[in-house]
GROMACS .gro file of C-alpha atoms in nm:
model
  363
    1ALA     CA    1   4.343   6.967  -5.424
    2GLY     CA    2   4.603   6.867  -5.186
    3THR     CA    3   4.694   6.499  -5.097
    4SER     CA    4   4.548   6.230  -4.895
    5ALA     CA    5   4.843   5.986  -4.881
    6THR     CA    6   5.155   6.193  -4.820
    7SER     CA    7   5.261   6.556  -4.820
    8SER     CA    8   5.205   6.760  -5.127
    9SER     CA    9   5.543   6.927  -5.083
   10SER     CA   10   5.744   6.634  -5.170
   11ALA     CA   11   5.595   6.642  -5.520
   12ALA     CA   12   5.570   7.004  -5.566
   13THR     CA   13   5.810   7.196  -5.815
   14THR     CA   14   5.870   7.548  -5.799
   15SER     CA   15   6.118   7.787  -5.957
   16ALA     CA   16   6.405   7.940  -5.774
   17ALA     CA   17   6.184   8.245  -5.724
   18ALA     CA   18   5.892   8.071  -5.633
   19SER     CA   19   5.863   8.260  -5.306
   20SER     CA   20   5.812   8.583  -5.476
   21SER     CA   21   5.670   8.468  -5.808
   22ALA     CA   22   5.318   8.565  -5.710
   23SER     CA   23   5.411   8.918  -5.640
   24ALA     CA   24   5.569   8.953  -5.961
   25ALA     CA   25   5.270   8.836  -6.161
   26THR     CA   26   5.057   9.052  -6.352
   27THR     CA   27   4.765   9.175  -6.170
   28THR     CA   28   4.438   9.086  -6.355
   29THR     CA   29   4.144   9.273  -6.252
   30THR     CA   30   3.829   9.047  -6.265
   31SER     CA   31   3.553   9.278  -6.167
   32LEU     CA   32   3.431   8.981  -5.958
   33PRO     CA   33   3.280   9.101  -5.626
   34CYS     CA   34   3.454   8.789  -5.458
   35GLN     CA   35   3.588   8.462  -5.526
   36LEU     CA   36   3.509   8.116  -5.410
   37LEU     CA   37   3.710   7.794  -5.347
   38GLY     CA   38   3.547   7.453  -5.249
   39MET     CA   39   3.707   7.111  -5.191
   40ASN     CA   40   3.504   6.777  -5.157
   41CYS     CA   41   3.698   6.435  -5.137
   42LYS     CA   42   3.644   6.078  -5.115
   43ARG     CA   43   3.923   6.036  -4.855
   44PRO     CA   44   4.043   6.303  -4.606
   45THR     CA   45   4.276   6.542  -4.823
   46ASP     CA   46   4.486   6.865  -4.743
   47PHE     CA   47   4.382   7.174  -4.950
   48SER     CA   48   4.740   7.344  -4.937
   49PHE     CA   49   4.786   7.322  -5.322
   50SER     CA   50   4.468   7.479  -5.420
   51PHE     CA   51   4.449   7.739  -5.134
   52ARG     CA   52   4.824   7.841  -5.229
   53GLY     CA   53   4.721   7.976  -5.568
   54PHE     CA   54   4.373   8.096  -5.449
   55SER     CA   55   4.512   8.322  -5.157
   56ARG     CA   56   4.745   8.490  -5.415
   57ARG     CA   57   4.421   8.647  -5.557
   58GLY     CA   58   4.358   8.812  -5.237
   59GLY     CA   59   4.536   9.140  -5.326
   60ASP     CA   60   4.838   9.013  -5.530
   61THR     CA   61   4.740   8.871  -5.867
   62ASP     CA   62   4.380   9.011  -5.834
   63ILE     CA   63   4.198   9.269  -5.633
   64HIS     CA   64   4.009   9.098  -5.360
   65ARG     CA   65   4.168   9.271  -5.077
   66ASP     CA   66   3.873   9.306  -4.835
   67GLY     CA   67   3.917   8.988  -4.609
   68TRP     CA   68   3.938   8.621  -4.666
   69GLY     CA   69   3.822   8.304  -4.485
   70ILE     CA   70   3.828   7.928  -4.483
   71ALA     CA   71   3.603   7.664  -4.311
   72PHE     CA   72   3.664   7.302  -4.298
   73TYR     CA   73   3.508   7.002  -4.117
   74GLU     CA   74   3.669   6.786  -3.870
   75GLY     CA   75   3.410   6.520  -3.791
   76ARG     CA   76   3.089   6.708  -3.685
   77GLY     CA   77   3.292   7.008  -3.589
   78LEU     CA   78   3.383   7.306  -3.832
   79ARG     CA   79   3.722   7.470  -3.804
   80THR     CA   80   3.731   7.842  -3.934
   81PHE     CA   81   3.987   8.098  -3.999
   82LEU     CA   82   3.863   8.437  -4.082
   83ASP     CA   83   4.081   8.772  -4.155
   84PRO     CA   84   3.973   9.097  -4.268
   85GLU     CA   85   4.315   9.162  -4.407
   86PRO     CA   86   4.418   9.089  -4.771
   87ALA     CA   87   4.484   8.690  -4.812
   88ALA     CA   88   4.814   8.780  -5.009
   89ASP     CA   89   4.953   8.949  -4.705
   90SER     CA   90   4.809   8.756  -4.412
   91PRO     CA   91   5.024   8.565  -4.178
   92ILE     CA   92   4.716   8.363  -4.118
   93ALA     CA   93   4.657   8.280  -4.473
   94LYS     CA   94   5.028   8.175  -4.490
   95PHE     CA   95   4.986   7.944  -4.181
   96VAL     CA   96   4.695   7.780  -4.328
   97ALA     CA   97   4.860   7.733  -4.669
   98ASN     CA   98   5.119   7.530  -4.502
   99TYR     CA   99   4.873   7.363  -4.234
  100GLN     CA  100   4.838   7.023  -4.401
  101VAL     CA  101   4.535   6.915  -4.217
  102LYS     CA  102   4.306   6.676  -4.409
  103THR     CA  103   3.938   6.698  -4.440
  104TYR     CA  104   3.645   6.562  -4.665
  105ASN     CA  105   3.479   6.914  -4.711
  106MET     CA  106   3.619   7.273  -4.734
  107ILE     CA  107   3.499   7.612  -4.843
  108ALA     CA  108   3.713   7.919  -4.875
  109HIS     CA  109   3.640   8.288  -4.977
  110ILE     CA  110   3.830   8.598  -5.089
  111ARG     CA  111   3.629   8.940  -5.072
  112TYR     CA  112   3.606   9.241  -5.290
  113GLY     CA  113   3.356   9.433  -5.085
  114THR     CA  114   3.057   9.574  -5.274
  115GLU     CA  115   2.814   9.540  -5.002
  116GLY     CA  116   2.899   9.615  -4.635
  117LYS     CA  117   3.216   9.744  -4.484
  118THR     CA  118   3.554   9.563  -4.445
  119CYS     CA  119   3.536   9.413  -4.093
  120LEU     CA  120   3.567   9.082  -3.943
  121GLU     CA  121   3.183   9.013  -3.928
  122ASN     CA  122   3.147   9.050  -4.314
  123VAL     CA  123   3.408   8.788  -4.390
  124HIS     CA  124   3.296   8.462  -4.517
  125PRO     CA  125   3.234   8.174  -4.482
  126PHE     CA  126   2.934   8.230  -4.236
  127GLU     CA  127   2.856   7.943  -4.014
  128ARG     CA  128   2.526   7.857  -3.830
  129GLU     CA  129   2.406   7.573  -3.644
  130LEU     CA  130   2.061   7.394  -3.773
  131TRP     CA  131   1.925   7.066  -3.654
  132GLY     CA  132   2.237   7.017  -3.459
  133ILE     CA  133   2.450   7.038  -3.770
  134LYS     CA  134   2.707   7.306  -3.853
  135PHE     CA  135   2.627   7.460  -4.195
  136CYS     CA  136   2.861   7.693  -4.361
  137PHE     CA  137   2.809   7.930  -4.660
  138ALA     CA  138   3.018   8.160  -4.897
  139HIS     CA  139   2.870   8.366  -5.184
  140ASN     CA  140   2.945   8.611  -5.464
  141GLY     CA  141   2.730   8.807  -5.701
  142ASP     CA  142   2.469   9.075  -5.688
  143VAL     CA  143   2.121   8.976  -5.550
  144PRO     CA  144   1.857   9.262  -5.589
  145LEU     CA  145   1.611   9.065  -5.375
  146PHE     CA  146   1.856   9.114  -5.077
  147LYS     CA  147   1.974   9.461  -5.128
  148GLY     CA  148   1.928   9.693  -4.842
  149THR     CA  149   1.742   9.445  -4.642
  150VAL     CA  150   1.965   9.430  -4.331
  151GLY     CA  151   1.733   9.412  -4.042
  152LYS     CA  152   1.435   9.273  -4.230
  153ILE     CA  153   1.558   8.985  -4.447
  154PRO     CA  154   1.302   8.858  -4.703
  155GLN     CA  155   1.125   8.535  -4.622
  156LEU     CA  156   1.155   8.253  -4.889
  157ASP     CA  157   0.902   7.988  -4.947
  158GLY     CA  158   1.032   7.761  -5.238
  159ASP     CA  159   0.747   7.506  -5.140
  160GLY     CA  160   0.555   7.521  -5.467
  161GLY     CA  161   0.281   7.325  -5.271
  162GLY     CA  162   0.496   7.014  -5.232
  163GLY     CA  163   0.534   7.011  -4.861
  164PRO     CA  164   0.320   6.847  -4.597
  165ASN     CA  165   0.256   7.183  -4.416
  166GLY     CA  166   0.089   7.348  -4.701
  167ASP     CA  167   0.115   7.744  -4.673
  168ALA     CA  168   0.234   7.719  -4.327
  169GLU     CA  169   0.603   7.799  -4.452
  170ARG     CA  170   0.505   8.122  -4.608
  171ASP     CA  171   0.503   8.318  -4.276
  172HIS     CA  172   0.771   8.193  -4.053
  173ASP     CA  173   0.986   8.312  -3.758
  174ARG     CA  174   1.332   8.472  -3.853
  175ILE     CA  175   1.540   8.272  -3.621
  176PHE     CA  176   1.853   8.328  -3.817
  177ASN     CA  177   1.958   8.689  -3.861
  178PRO     CA  178   2.294   8.858  -3.996
  179VAL     CA  179   2.554   8.969  -3.764
  180GLY     CA  180   2.707   9.176  -4.026
  181ASP     CA  181   2.567   9.392  -4.310
  182THR     CA  182   2.638   9.181  -4.628
  183ASP     CA  183   2.362   9.070  -4.855
  184SER     CA  184   2.550   8.713  -4.847
  185GLU     CA  185   2.501   8.664  -4.497
  186ALA     CA  186   2.125   8.766  -4.541
  187ILE     CA  187   2.087   8.517  -4.808
  188PHE     CA  188   2.225   8.237  -4.600
  189CYS     CA  189   2.013   8.330  -4.298
  190ALA     CA  190   1.682   8.343  -4.528
  191LEU     CA  191   1.783   8.005  -4.681
  192LEU     CA  192   1.808   7.843  -4.324
  193ASN     CA  193   1.498   8.007  -4.200
  194ALA     CA  194   1.302   7.859  -4.480
  195LEU     CA  195   1.458   7.522  -4.420
  196ARG     CA  196   1.353   7.525  -4.079
  197ALA     CA  197   1.024   7.646  -4.131
  198LYS     CA  198   0.979   7.366  -4.389
  199PHE     CA  199   1.108   7.051  -4.216
  200ASP     CA  200   0.983   6.903  -3.887
  201THR     CA  201   1.201   6.592  -3.965
  202LEU     CA  202   1.549   6.570  -4.091
  203PRO     CA  203   1.539   6.586  -4.476
  204SER     CA  204   1.708   6.331  -4.696
  205LEU     CA  205   1.961   6.454  -4.946
  206PRO     CA  206   1.725   6.429  -5.257
  207VAL     CA  207   1.466   6.614  -5.090
  208LEU     CA  208   1.721   6.871  -4.964
  209HIS     CA  209   1.846   6.914  -5.303
  210ASP     CA  210   1.503   6.966  -5.440
  211THR     CA  211   1.413   7.225  -5.175
  212LEU     CA  212   1.710   7.434  -5.221
  213ARG     CA  213   1.666   7.437  -5.599
  214ARG     CA  214   1.330   7.575  -5.541
  215LEU     CA  215   1.453   7.835  -5.300
  216CYS     CA  216   1.726   7.952  -5.538
  217ASP     CA  217   1.464   7.979  -5.825
  218GLU     CA  218   1.258   8.201  -5.595
  219ILE     CA  219   1.557   8.420  -5.523
  220VAL     CA  220   1.648   8.449  -5.906
  221ALA     CA  221   1.278   8.508  -6.010
  222HIS     CA  222   1.281   8.837  -5.827
  223ASP     CA  223   1.499   8.979  -6.108
  224PRO     CA  224   1.654   8.724  -6.351
  225GLU     CA  225   1.836   8.987  -6.567
  226LEU     CA  226   2.028   9.150  -6.274
  227THR     CA  227   2.062   8.850  -6.019
  228ILE     CA  228   2.413   8.699  -6.002
  229LEU     CA  229   2.407   8.424  -5.735
  230ASN     CA  230   2.699   8.183  -5.701
  231PHE     CA  231   2.737   7.997  -5.350
  232LEU     CA  232   2.898   7.712  -5.189
  233MET     CA  233   2.707   7.557  -4.899
  234GLY     CA  234   2.862   7.285  -4.640
  235CYS     CA  235   2.619   7.058  -4.460
  236GLY     CA  236   2.815   6.868  -4.248
  237GLU     CA  237   3.121   6.655  -4.271
  238HIS     CA  238   3.074   6.492  -4.624
  239VAL     CA  239   2.855   6.708  -4.852
  240GLN     CA  240   2.848   7.051  -4.994
  241PHE     CA  241   2.616   7.229  -5.249
  242ALA     CA  242   2.732   7.454  -5.535
  243TYR     CA  243   2.489   7.671  -5.703
  244SER     CA  244   2.533   7.927  -6.006
  245TRP     CA  245   2.317   8.171  -6.164
  246PRO     CA  246   2.596   8.345  -6.357
  247GLY     CA  247   2.640   8.679  -6.531
  248ALA     CA  248   2.841   8.992  -6.596
  249ARG     CA  249   2.791   9.296  -6.366
  250PRO     CA  250   2.669   9.626  -6.530
  251GLY     CA  251   2.944   9.780  -6.716
  252SER     CA  252   3.155   9.469  -6.722
  253ASP     CA  253   3.218   9.189  -6.972
  254VAL     CA  254   3.387   8.965  -6.716
  255TRP     CA  255   3.162   8.663  -6.655
  256ASN     CA  256   3.107   8.567  -6.304
  257GLY     CA  257   3.008   8.189  -6.270
  258LEU     CA  258   3.149   7.868  -6.107
  259TYR     CA  259   3.363   7.594  -6.239
  260TYR     CA  260   3.481   7.256  -6.112
  261ILE     CA  261   3.717   6.994  -6.191
  262VAL     CA  262   3.709   6.608  -6.046
  263ARG     CA  263   4.068   6.472  -5.992
  264GLU     CA  264   4.076   6.091  -6.005
  265PRO     CA  265   4.291   5.808  -6.159
  266PRO     CA  266   4.483   5.850  -6.344
  267PHE     CA  267   4.638   6.142  -6.185
  268THR     CA  268   4.853   6.393  -6.364
  269VAL     CA  269   5.054   6.719  -6.315
  270ALA     CA  270   4.845   7.026  -6.220
  271GLU     CA  271   5.008   7.375  -6.255
  272LEU     CA  272   4.896   7.688  -6.070
  273SER     CA  273   4.779   7.984  -6.257
  274ASP     CA  274   4.859   8.223  -5.987
  275CYS     CA  275   5.208   8.126  -5.898
  276ASP     CA  276   5.493   7.905  -6.021
  277TYR     CA  277   5.395   7.621  -5.860
  278SER     CA  278   5.295   7.254  -5.970
  279ILE     CA  279   5.236   6.910  -5.845
  280ASP     CA  280   5.235   6.582  -5.984
  281PHE     CA  281   4.936   6.414  -5.819
  282ALA     CA  282   5.032   6.061  -5.940
  283GLU     CA  283   5.308   6.065  -5.681
  284VAL     CA  284   5.116   6.167  -5.381
  285THR     CA  285   4.775   5.991  -5.434
  286SER     CA  286   4.622   5.647  -5.404
  287PRO     CA  287   4.406   5.456  -5.658
  288ASP     CA  288   4.132   5.523  -5.417
  289ASP     CA  289   4.143   5.902  -5.425
  290CYS     CA  290   3.877   6.149  -5.582
  291VAL     CA  291   3.877   6.513  -5.516
  292ALA     CA  292   3.650   6.776  -5.649
  293ILE     CA  293   3.759   7.133  -5.673
  294VAL     CA  294   3.516   7.425  -5.723
  295ALA     CA  295   3.626   7.780  -5.790
  296THR     CA  296   3.511   8.113  -5.940
  297LYS     CA  297   3.770   8.091  -6.198
  298PRO     CA  298   3.988   7.805  -6.290
  299LEU     CA  299   4.304   7.765  -6.057
  300THR     CA  300   4.517   7.560  -6.295
  301THR     CA  301   4.646   7.619  -6.656
  302ASN     CA  302   4.657   7.277  -6.770
  303GLU     CA  303   4.351   7.123  -6.683
  304GLU     CA  304   3.975   7.113  -6.825
  305TRP     CA  305   3.740   7.289  -6.579
  306VAL     CA  306   3.369   7.244  -6.629
  307GLU     CA  307   3.140   7.553  -6.583
  308LEU     CA  308   2.814   7.500  -6.406
  309ARG     CA  309   2.505   7.562  -6.609
  310ARG     CA  310   2.275   7.865  -6.524
  311GLY     CA  311   2.057   7.757  -6.242
  312GLU     CA  312   2.226   7.440  -6.180
  313LEU     CA  313   2.264   7.322  -5.829
  314ILE     CA  314   2.507   7.050  -5.779
  315LEU     CA  315   2.557   6.824  -5.455
  316PHE     CA  316   2.928   6.723  -5.407
  317ASP     CA  317   2.975   6.398  -5.220
  318ASP     CA  318   3.297   6.161  -5.230
  319GLY     CA  319   3.448   6.392  -5.468
  320LEU     CA  320   3.187   6.348  -5.731
  321PRO     CA  321   2.906   6.581  -5.855
  322HIS     CA  322   2.548   6.485  -5.818
  323LEU     CA  323   2.335   6.696  -6.063
  324GLU     CA  324   1.989   6.590  -5.975
  325PRO     CA  325   1.782   6.510  -5.672
  326ALA     CA  326   1.761   6.142  -5.744
  327ALA     CA  327   2.139   6.109  -5.792
  328CYS     CA  328   2.177   6.205  -5.428
  329ILE     CA  329   2.014   5.865  -5.320
  330GLN     CA  330   2.330   5.702  -5.351
  331SER     CA  331   2.497   5.944  -5.095
  332GLU     CA  332   2.224   5.855  -4.854
  333LEU     CA  333   2.282   5.484  -4.898
  334ARG     CA  334   2.655   5.552  -4.833
  335GLY     CA  335   2.559   5.696  -4.523
  336HIS     CA  336   2.665   6.059  -4.605
  337GLY     CA  337   2.318   6.225  -4.554
  338LEU     CA  338   2.247   6.461  -4.266
  339LYS     CA  339   2.295   6.335  -3.927
  340SER     CA  340   2.132   6.495  -3.614
  341ASP     CA  341   2.052   6.391  -3.257
  342VAL     CA  342   1.789   6.684  -3.207
  343ILE     CA  343   1.527   6.626  -3.482
  344PRO     CA  344   1.360   6.287  -3.592
  345CYS     CA  345   1.545   6.127  -3.887
  346PRO     CA  346   1.278   5.932  -4.105
  347GLU     CA  347   1.395   5.640  -4.326
  348LEU     CA  348   1.480   5.761  -4.692
  349GLU     CA  349   1.170   5.595  -4.855
  350GLU     CA  350   0.945   5.757  -4.600
  351ASP     CA  351   1.109   6.110  -4.634
  352MET     CA  352   1.077   6.099  -5.014
  353ARG     CA  353   0.712   5.975  -5.001
  354ARG     CA  354   0.618   6.242  -4.765
  355TYR     CA  355   0.752   6.529  -4.984
  356ASN     CA  356   0.626   6.375  -5.296
  357PHE     CA  357   0.954   6.273  -5.432
  358PHE     CA  358   0.934   5.892  -5.426
  359GLN     CA  359   1.118   5.763  -5.737
  360GLY     CA  360   1.080   5.378  -5.666
  361ALA     CA  361   1.374   5.256  -5.855
  362GLY     CA  362   1.727   5.275  -5.686
  363ILE     CA  363   1.606   5.245  -5.335
   0.00000   0.00000   0.00000
C-alpha cells in the first residue's frame, strides 16, 4: 500500500545502493504465466510502495518481461497505463512508481506471455463499459475452456435456474469481444456478456457476488484438474473482486494462486522482497486508514499474507475482504454498490428477492 495522509517517501528507508539493489537481486524464476497486484482502500491511498516492488518482477527479479499495465479509479473514471515493454526497464513504470496519485481501487499486471503475442493489445488490465460503469480485469493462469477460442468465445450461463429470465441467458449476444488474442481478455468478455444477458436491472453486490461465483464454477467445471484461474476485477470506484482457482502448471511445482494482506491500525514497518526498500506505515497513516493488498506472490518479507482458498471469490471494499454474498450487504448500505444512470436500480431488498437471495436479517 501507499499512504493516504502524507507522502510515503518521507518514511521510506533504503540502502545507499537502493536505486540499483533490485537489479543486483537474484532472479527467481517462478514459472507463473503472469502476476497480479490489487489495492483497495477505505480512504484514497497512493500505491507507490507496492508498485515499486511489484514492477521489479517485470524482467529484473523475475521473468515477466512481456508487458505491464495498471488501472486505477478516479471517481467514475478509470485511468490506465499500458506498456508492452518490461516493467523493470519501462520509463512509464518509473513515472507511475513516483506518481503519488491516490485512489480507492487499483489493479496492476505484469505479463509472461503464454497465450498471444507481445503487443499492446494483449497487455492487462483490460477495460470495458457495462451499464455505464467502467469494469477492468487482469488474469493469470491456464483455462482450457478458453484455449483457441479467439473469434468465438464460449457463452457462459452460471444461472443455475436462479434468475428471473429462466433459460434465456443460455443463448445471448456476444456484445463484448476481445481486441487481442489472449484467453484472459476472452474470459473477461465472456463474463461481461453473461452479466449483461442475465440482468435487466442493476445487480446489488450480494447478487453480483453470487452470480460471479456461479460463472467461475462453470469455467472451472470444464476441466478442474488443468484449470488455473486467478483474476482481479474492478467494478467502479470502491469495489473489486478477487477469485482464485490455484494450481501448478504441468511440469512445474510452483504454486500459482493469490494472497492478500489487510493493513490497519496498529501499523508497522513493511519491507519489500524485491528491492531494498521499507516503510513505517505508522508514520504516514491515520487511525482511519485500512488498505488491502492482493498479489500473486507476497510482496513483503515481514508480514503475514493470507492465501485465497480454492474456488474462493472475495469482494474487497473499504480495504476489507467480504468472503460471502451476504457479507456484501454492508457495502451496499455504505453506498458502495454499483451506480448507473443507464439501467434501472432497484432497492437492495427487491433485488435480492427477485434473484431468490433474500436473507432477511441485516437489511
